[in-house]
Tab-separated table of N, CA and C in Angstrom:
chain	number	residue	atom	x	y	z
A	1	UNK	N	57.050	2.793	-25.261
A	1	UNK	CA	56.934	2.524	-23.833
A	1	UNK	C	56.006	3.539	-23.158
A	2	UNK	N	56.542	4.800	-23.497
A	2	UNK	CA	55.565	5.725	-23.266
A	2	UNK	C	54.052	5.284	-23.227
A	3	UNK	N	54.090	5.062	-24.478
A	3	UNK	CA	52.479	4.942	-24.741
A	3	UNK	C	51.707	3.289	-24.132
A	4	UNK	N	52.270	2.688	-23.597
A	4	UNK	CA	51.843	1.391	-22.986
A	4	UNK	C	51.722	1.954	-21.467
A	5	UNK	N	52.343	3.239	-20.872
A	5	UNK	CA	52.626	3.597	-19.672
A	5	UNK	C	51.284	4.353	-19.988
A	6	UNK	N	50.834	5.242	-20.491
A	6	UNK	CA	49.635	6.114	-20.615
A	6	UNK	C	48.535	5.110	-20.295
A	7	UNK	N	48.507	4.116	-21.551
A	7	UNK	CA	47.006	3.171	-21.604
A	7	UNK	C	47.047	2.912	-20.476
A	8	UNK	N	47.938	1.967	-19.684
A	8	UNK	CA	47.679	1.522	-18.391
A	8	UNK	C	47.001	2.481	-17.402
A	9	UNK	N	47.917	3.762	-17.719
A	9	UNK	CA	46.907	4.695	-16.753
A	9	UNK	C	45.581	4.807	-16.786
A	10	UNK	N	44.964	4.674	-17.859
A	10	UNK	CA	44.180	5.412	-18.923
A	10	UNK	C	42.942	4.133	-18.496
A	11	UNK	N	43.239	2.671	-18.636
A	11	UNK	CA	42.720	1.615	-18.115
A	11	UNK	C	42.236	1.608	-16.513
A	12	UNK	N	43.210	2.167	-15.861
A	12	UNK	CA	43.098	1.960	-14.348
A	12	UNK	C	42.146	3.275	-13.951
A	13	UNK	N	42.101	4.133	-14.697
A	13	UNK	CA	41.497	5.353	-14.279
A	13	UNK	C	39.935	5.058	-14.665
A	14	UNK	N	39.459	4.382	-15.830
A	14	UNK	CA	38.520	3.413	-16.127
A	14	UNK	C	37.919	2.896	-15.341
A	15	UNK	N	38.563	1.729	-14.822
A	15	UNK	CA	38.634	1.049	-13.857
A	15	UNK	C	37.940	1.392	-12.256
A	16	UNK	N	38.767	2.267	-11.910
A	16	UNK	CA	38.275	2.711	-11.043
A	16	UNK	C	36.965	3.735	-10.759
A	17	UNK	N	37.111	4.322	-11.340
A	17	UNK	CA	35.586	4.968	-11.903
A	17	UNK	C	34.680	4.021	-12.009
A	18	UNK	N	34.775	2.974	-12.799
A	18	UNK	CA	33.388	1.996	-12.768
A	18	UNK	C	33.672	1.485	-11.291
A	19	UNK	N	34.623	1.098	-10.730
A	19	UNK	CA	34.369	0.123	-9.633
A	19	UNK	C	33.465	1.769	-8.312
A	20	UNK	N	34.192	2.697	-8.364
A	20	UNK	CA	33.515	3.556	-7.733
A	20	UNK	C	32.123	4.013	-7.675
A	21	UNK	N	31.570	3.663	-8.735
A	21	UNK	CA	29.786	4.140	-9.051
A	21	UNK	C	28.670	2.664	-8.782
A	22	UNK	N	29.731	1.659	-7.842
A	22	UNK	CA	29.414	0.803	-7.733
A	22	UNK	C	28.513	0.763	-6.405
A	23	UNK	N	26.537	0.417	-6.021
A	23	UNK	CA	25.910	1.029	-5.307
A	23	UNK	C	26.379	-0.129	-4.228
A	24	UNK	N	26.843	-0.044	-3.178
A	24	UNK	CA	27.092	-0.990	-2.109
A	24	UNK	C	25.673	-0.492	-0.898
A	25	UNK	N	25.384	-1.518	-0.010
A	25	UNK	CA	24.819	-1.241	0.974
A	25	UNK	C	25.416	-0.297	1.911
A	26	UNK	N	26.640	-0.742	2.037
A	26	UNK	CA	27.206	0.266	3.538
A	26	UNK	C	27.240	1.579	2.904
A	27	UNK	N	27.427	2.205	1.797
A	27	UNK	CA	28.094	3.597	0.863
A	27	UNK	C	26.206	4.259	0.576
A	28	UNK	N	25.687	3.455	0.298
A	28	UNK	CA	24.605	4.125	-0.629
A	28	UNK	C	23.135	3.446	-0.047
A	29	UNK	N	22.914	2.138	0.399
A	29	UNK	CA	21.420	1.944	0.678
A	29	UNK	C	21.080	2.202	2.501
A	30	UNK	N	22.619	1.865	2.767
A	30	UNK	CA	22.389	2.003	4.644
A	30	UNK	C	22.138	3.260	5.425
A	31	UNK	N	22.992	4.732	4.378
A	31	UNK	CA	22.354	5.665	4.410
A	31	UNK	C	20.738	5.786	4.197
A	32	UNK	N	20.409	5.711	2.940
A	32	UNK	CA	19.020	5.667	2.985
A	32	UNK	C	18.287	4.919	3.526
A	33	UNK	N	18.609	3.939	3.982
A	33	UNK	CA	17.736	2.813	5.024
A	33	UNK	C	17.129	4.107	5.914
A	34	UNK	N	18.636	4.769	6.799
A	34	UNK	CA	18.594	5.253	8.120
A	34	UNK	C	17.601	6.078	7.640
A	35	UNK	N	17.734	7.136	6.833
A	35	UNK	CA	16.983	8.131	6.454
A	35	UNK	C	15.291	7.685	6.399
A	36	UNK	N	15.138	7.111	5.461
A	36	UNK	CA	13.709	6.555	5.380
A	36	UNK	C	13.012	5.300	6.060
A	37	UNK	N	13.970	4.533	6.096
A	37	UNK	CA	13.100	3.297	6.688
A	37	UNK	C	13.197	3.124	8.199
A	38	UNK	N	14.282	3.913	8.774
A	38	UNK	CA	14.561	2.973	10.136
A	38	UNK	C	13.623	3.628	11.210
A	39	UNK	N	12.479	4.196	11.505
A	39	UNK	CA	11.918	4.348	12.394
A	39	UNK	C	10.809	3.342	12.407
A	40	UNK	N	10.468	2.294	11.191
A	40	UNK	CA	9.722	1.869	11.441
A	40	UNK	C	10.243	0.537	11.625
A	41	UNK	N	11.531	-0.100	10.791
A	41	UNK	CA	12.078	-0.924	10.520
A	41	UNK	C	13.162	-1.229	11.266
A	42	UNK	N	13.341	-0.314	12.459
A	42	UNK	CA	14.736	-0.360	12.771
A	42	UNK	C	15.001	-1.331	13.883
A	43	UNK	N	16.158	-1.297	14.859
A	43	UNK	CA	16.392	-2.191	16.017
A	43	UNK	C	15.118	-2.714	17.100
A	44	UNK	N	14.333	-1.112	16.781
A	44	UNK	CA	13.186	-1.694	18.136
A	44	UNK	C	11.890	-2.266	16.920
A	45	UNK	N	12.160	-3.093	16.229
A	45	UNK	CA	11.404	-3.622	15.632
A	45	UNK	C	11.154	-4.767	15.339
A	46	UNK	N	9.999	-5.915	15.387
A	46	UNK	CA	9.927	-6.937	15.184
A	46	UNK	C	10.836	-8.051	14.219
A	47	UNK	N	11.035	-9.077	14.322
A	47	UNK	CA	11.405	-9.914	13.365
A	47	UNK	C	9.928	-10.263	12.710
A	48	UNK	N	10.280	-10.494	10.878
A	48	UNK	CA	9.487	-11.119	10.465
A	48	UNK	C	8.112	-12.010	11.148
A	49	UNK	N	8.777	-12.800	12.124
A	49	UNK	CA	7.820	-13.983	12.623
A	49	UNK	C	6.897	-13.295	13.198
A	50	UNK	N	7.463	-12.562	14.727
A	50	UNK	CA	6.667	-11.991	15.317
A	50	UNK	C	5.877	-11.387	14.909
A	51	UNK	N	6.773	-10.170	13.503
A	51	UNK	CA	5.420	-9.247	13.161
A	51	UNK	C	3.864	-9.907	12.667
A	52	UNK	N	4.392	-11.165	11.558
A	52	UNK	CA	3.387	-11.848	11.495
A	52	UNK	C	2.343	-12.545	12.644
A	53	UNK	N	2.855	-12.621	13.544
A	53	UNK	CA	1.962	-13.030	14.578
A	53	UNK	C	0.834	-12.142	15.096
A	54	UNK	N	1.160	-10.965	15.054
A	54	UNK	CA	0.347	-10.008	15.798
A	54	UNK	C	0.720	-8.281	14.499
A	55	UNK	N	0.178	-9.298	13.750
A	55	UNK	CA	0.600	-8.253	12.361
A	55	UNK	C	-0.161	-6.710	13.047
A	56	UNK	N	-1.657	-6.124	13.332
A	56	UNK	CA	-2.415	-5.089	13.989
A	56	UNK	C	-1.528	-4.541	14.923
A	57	UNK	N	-1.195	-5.524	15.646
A	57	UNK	CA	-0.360	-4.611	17.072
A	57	UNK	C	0.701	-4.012	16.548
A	58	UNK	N	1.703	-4.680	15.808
A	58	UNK	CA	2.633	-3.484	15.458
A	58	UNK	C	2.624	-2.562	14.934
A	59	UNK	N	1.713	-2.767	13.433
A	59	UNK	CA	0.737	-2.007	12.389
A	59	UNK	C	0.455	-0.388	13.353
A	60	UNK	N	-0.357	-0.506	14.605
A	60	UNK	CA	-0.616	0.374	15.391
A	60	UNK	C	0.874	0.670	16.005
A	61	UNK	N	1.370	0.596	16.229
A	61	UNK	CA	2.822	1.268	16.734
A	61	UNK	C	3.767	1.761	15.531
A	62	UNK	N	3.524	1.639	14.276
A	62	UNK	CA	3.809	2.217	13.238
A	62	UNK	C	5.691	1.240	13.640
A	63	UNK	N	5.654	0.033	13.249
A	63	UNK	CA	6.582	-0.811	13.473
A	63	UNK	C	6.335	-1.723	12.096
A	64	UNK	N	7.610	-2.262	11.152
A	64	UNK	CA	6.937	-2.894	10.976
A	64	UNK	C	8.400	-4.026	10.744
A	65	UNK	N	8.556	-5.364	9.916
A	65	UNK	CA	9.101	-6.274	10.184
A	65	UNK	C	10.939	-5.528	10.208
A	66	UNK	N	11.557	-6.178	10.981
A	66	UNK	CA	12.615	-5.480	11.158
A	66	UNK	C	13.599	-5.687	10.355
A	67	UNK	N	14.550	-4.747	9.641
A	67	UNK	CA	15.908	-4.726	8.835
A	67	UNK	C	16.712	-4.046	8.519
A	68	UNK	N	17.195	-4.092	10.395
A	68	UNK	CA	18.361	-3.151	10.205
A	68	UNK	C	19.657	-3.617	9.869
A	69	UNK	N	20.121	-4.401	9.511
A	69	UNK	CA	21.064	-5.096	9.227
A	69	UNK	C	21.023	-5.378	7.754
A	70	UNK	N	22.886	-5.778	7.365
A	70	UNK	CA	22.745	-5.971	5.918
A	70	UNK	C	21.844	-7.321	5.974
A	71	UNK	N	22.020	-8.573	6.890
A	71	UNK	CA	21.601	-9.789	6.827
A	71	UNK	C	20.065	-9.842	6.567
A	72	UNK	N	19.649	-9.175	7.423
A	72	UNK	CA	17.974	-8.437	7.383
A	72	UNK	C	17.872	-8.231	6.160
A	73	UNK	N	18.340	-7.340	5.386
A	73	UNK	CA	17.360	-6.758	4.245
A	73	UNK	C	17.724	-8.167	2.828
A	74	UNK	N	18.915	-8.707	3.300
A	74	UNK	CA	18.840	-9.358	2.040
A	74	UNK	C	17.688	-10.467	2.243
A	75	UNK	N	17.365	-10.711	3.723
A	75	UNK	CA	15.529	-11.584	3.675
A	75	UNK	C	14.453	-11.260	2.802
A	76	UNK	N	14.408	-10.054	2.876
A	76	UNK	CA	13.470	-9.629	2.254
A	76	UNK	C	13.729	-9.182	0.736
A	77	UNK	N	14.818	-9.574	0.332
A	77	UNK	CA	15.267	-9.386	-1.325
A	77	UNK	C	15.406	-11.020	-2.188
A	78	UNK	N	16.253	-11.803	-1.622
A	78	UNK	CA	16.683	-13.100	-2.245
A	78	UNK	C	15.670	-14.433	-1.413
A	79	UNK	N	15.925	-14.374	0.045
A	79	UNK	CA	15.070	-15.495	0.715
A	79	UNK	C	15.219	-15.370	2.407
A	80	UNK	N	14.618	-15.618	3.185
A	80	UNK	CA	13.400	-16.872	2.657
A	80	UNK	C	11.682	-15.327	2.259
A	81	UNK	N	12.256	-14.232	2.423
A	81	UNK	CA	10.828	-13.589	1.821
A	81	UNK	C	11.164	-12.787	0.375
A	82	UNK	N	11.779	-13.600	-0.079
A	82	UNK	CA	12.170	-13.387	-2.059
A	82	UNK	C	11.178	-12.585	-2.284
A	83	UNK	N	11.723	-11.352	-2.871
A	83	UNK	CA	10.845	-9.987	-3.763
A	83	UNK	C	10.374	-8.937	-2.723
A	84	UNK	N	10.314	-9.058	-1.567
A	84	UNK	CA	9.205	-8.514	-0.229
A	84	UNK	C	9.782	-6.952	-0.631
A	85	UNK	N	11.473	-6.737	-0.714
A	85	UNK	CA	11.270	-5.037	-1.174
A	85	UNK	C	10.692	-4.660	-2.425
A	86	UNK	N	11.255	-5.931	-3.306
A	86	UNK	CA	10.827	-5.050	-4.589
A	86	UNK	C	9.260	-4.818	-4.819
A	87	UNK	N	8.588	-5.433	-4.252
A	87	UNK	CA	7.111	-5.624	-4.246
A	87	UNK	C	6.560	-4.249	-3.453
A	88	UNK	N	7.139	-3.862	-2.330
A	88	UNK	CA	7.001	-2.847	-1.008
A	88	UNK	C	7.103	-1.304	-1.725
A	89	UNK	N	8.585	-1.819	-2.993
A	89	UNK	CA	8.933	-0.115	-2.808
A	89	UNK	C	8.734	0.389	-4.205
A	90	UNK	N	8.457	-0.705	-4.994
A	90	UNK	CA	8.123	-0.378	-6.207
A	90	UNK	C	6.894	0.746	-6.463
A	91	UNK	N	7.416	1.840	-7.753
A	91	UNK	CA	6.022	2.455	-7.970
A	91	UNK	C	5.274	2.064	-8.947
A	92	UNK	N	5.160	0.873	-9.192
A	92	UNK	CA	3.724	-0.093	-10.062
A	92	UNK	C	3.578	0.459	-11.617
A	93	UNK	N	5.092	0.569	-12.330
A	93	UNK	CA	4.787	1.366	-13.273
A	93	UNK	C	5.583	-0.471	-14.170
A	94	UNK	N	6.109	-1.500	-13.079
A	94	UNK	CA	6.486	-1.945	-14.116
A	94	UNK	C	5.139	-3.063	-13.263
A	95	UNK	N	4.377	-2.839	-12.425
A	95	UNK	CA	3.629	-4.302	-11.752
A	95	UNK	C	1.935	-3.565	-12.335
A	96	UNK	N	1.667	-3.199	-13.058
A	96	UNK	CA	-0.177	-2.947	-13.220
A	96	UNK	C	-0.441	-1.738	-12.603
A	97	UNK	N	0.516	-0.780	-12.049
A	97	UNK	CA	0.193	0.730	-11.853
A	97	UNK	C	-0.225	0.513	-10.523
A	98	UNK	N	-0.024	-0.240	-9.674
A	98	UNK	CA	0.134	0.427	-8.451
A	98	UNK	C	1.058	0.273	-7.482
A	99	UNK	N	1.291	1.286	-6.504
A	99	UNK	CA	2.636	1.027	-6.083
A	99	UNK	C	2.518	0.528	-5.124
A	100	UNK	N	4.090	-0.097	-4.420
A	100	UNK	CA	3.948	-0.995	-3.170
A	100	UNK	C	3.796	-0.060	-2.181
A	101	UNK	N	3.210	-0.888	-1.046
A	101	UNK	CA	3.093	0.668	0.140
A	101	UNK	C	3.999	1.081	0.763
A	102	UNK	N	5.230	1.085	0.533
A	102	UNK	CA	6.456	1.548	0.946
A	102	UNK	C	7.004	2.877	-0.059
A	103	UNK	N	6.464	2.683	-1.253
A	103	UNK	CA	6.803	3.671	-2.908
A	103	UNK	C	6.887	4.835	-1.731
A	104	UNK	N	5.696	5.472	-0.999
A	104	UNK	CA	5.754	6.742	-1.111
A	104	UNK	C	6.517	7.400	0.042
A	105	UNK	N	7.158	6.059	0.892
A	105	UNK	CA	7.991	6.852	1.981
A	105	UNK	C	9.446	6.979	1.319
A	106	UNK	N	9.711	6.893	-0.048
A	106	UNK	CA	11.141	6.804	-0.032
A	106	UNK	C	11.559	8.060	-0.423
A	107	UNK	N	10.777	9.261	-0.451
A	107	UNK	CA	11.025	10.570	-0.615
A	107	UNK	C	9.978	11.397	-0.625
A	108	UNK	N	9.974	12.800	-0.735
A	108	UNK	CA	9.010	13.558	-0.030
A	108	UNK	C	8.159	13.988	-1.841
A	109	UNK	N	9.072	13.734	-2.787
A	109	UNK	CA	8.138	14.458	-4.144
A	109	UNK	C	8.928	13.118	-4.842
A	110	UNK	N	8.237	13.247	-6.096
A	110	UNK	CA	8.118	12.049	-7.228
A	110	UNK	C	8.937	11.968	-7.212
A	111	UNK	N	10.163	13.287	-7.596
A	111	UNK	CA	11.570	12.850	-8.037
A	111	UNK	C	12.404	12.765	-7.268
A	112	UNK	N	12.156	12.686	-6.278
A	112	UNK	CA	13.528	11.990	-5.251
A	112	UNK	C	12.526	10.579	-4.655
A	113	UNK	N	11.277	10.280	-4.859
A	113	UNK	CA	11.131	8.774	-4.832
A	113	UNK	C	11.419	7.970	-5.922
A	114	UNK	N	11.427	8.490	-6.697
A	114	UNK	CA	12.412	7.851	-8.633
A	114	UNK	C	13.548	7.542	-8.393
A	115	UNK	N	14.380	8.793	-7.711
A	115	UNK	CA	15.903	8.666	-7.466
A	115	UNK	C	16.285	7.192	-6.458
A	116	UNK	N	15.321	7.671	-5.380
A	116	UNK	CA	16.224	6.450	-3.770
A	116	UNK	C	15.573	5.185	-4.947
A	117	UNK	N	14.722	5.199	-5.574
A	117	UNK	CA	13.908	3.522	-6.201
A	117	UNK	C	15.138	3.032	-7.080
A	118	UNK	N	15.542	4.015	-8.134
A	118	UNK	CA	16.433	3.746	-8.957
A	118	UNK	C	17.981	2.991	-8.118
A	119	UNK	N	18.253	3.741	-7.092
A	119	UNK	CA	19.107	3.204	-6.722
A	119	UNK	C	19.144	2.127	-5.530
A	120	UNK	N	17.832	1.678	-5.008
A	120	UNK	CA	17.401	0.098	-4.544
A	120	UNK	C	17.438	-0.357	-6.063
A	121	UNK	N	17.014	-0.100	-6.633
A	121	UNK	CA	17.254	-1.300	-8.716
A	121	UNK	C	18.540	-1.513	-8.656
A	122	UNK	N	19.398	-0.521	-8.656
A	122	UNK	CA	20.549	-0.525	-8.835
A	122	UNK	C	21.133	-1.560	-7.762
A	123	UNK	N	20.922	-1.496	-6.958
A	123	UNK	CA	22.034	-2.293	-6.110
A	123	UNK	C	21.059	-3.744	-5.704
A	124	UNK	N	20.497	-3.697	-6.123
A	124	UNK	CA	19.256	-4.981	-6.160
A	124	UNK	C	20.706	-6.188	-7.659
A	125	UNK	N	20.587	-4.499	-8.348
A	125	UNK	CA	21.445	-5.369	-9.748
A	125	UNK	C	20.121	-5.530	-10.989
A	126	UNK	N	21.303	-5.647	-12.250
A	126	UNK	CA	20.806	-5.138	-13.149
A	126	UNK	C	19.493	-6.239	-13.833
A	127	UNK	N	18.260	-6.327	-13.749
A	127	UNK	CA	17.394	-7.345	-14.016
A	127	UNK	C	17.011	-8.165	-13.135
A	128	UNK	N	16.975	-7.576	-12.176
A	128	UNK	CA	16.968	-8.640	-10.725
A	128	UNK	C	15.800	-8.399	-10.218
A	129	UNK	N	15.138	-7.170	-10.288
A	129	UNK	CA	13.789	-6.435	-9.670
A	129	UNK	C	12.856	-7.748	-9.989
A	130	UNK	N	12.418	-8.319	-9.339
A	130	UNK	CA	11.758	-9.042	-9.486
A	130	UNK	C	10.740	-9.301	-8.660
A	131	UNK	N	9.446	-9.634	-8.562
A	131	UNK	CA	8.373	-9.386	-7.566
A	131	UNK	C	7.851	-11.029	-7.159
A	132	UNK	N	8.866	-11.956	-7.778
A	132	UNK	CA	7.706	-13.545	-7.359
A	132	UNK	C	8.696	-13.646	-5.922
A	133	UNK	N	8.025	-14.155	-5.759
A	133	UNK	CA	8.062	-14.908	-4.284
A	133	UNK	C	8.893	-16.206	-4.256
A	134	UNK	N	9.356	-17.253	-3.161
A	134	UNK	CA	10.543	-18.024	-3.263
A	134	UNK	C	9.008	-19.428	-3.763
A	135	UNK	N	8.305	-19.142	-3.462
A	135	UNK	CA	6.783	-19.842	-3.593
A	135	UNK	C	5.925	-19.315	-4.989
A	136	UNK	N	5.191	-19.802	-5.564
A	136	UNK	CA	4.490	-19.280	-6.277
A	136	UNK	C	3.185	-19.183	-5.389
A	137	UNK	N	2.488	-18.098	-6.392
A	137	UNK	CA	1.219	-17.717	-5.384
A	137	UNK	C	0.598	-16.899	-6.451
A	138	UNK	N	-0.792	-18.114	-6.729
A	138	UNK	CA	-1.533	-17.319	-7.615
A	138	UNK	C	-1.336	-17.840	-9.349
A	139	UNK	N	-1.284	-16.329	-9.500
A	139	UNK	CA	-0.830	-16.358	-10.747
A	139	UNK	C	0.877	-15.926	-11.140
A	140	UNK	N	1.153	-15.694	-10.156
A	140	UNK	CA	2.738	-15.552	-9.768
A	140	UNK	C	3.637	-16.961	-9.794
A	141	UNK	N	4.748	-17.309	-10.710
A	141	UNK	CA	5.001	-18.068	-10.233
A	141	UNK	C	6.066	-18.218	-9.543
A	142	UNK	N	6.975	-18.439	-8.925
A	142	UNK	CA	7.818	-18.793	-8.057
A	142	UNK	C	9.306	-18.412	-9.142
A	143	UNK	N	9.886	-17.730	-8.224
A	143	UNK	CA	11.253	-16.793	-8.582
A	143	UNK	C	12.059	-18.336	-8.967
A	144	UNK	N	13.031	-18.320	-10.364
A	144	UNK	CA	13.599	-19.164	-11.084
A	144	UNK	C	15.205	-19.274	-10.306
A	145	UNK	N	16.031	-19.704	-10.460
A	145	UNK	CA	17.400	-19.640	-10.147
A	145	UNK	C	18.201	-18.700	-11.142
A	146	UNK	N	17.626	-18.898	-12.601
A	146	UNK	CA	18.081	-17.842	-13.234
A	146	UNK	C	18.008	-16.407	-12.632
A	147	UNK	N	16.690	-16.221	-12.137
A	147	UNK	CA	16.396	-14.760	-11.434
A	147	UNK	C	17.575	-14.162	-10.370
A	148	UNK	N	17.352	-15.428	-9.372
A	148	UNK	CA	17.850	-15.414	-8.135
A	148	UNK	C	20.206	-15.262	-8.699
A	149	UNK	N	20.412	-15.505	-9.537
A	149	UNK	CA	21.575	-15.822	-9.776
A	149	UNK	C	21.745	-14.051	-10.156
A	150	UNK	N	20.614	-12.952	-10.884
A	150	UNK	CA	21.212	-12.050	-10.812
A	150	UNK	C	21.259	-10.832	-9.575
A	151	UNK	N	20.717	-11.135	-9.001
A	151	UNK	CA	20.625	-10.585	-7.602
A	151	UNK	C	22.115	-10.473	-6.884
A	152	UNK	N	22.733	-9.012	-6.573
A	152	UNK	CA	23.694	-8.564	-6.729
A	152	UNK	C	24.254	-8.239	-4.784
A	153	UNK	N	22.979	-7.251	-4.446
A	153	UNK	CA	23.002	-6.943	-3.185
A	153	UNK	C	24.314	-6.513	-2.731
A	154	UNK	N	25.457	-5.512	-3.039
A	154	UNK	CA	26.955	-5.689	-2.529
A	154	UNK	C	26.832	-5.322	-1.578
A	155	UNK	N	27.463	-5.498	-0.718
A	155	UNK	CA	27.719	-5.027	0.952
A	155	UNK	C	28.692	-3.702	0.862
């Protein structure tokens, strides 16, 4: 009995540990949102549409499409602008070596822009980084359902 009383512990302590290292938005990316992204991205910032409308004008106000919200950023991860972070923040080591123009605001030296990237992968989910679009374009072709099914995003 003893020893069925241990494992259980022994399981749950497991358990919880994995469920704890688990990257959620509110615990781990909303911090770093605030930190890095939200002066450009934040409340006083365009929606998608608009920015596209008058893409220069905001460009010059150092604004750019807005996502401050969990609802916001998953636009720009799953749909309707499928890949837009991973494309933005990637450092081009898995896209032809160059990085998106977002790579270099996510920390001040290589290795803490490795770190915040690793953990947008991470909570993106495991194989999900994916750069096509909900469209194909090009030589790109258009993000699969298989793709889209591992896309994790936890709140």
């Amino acid at each position: 009995m003893l020893r069925i009383i241990v494992a259980l512990f022994l399981f749950a302590g497991v358990s919880v540990a994995s469920w704890a290292q688990d990257i959620t938005y509110r615990k781990d990316i909303r911090p770093l949102w605030e930190q890095k992204c939200s002066a450009c991205h934040g409340a006083g910032s365009p929606y998608l549409c608009e920015f596209d409308a008058d893409k220069k004008k905001f460009e010059s106000q150092f604004k750019g499409p807005r996502m401050d919200t969990y609802a916001d950023m998953v636009f720009f991860i799953g749909w309707p602008d499928t890949g837009a972070i991973q494309r933005r923040l990637d450092d081009g080591k898995s896209a032809g070596g160059k990085p998106g123009n977002m790579y270099q605001y996510l920390g001040a030296t290589d290795e803490e822009r490795q770190k915040n990237l690793k953990l947008f992968k991470e909570w993106v989910g495991k194989d999900a980084w994916k750069f096509n679009r909900w469209e194909a374009r090009g030589k790109v072709p258009a993000i699969t359902k298989e793709d889209m099914d591992k896309i994790k995003v936890k709140y």
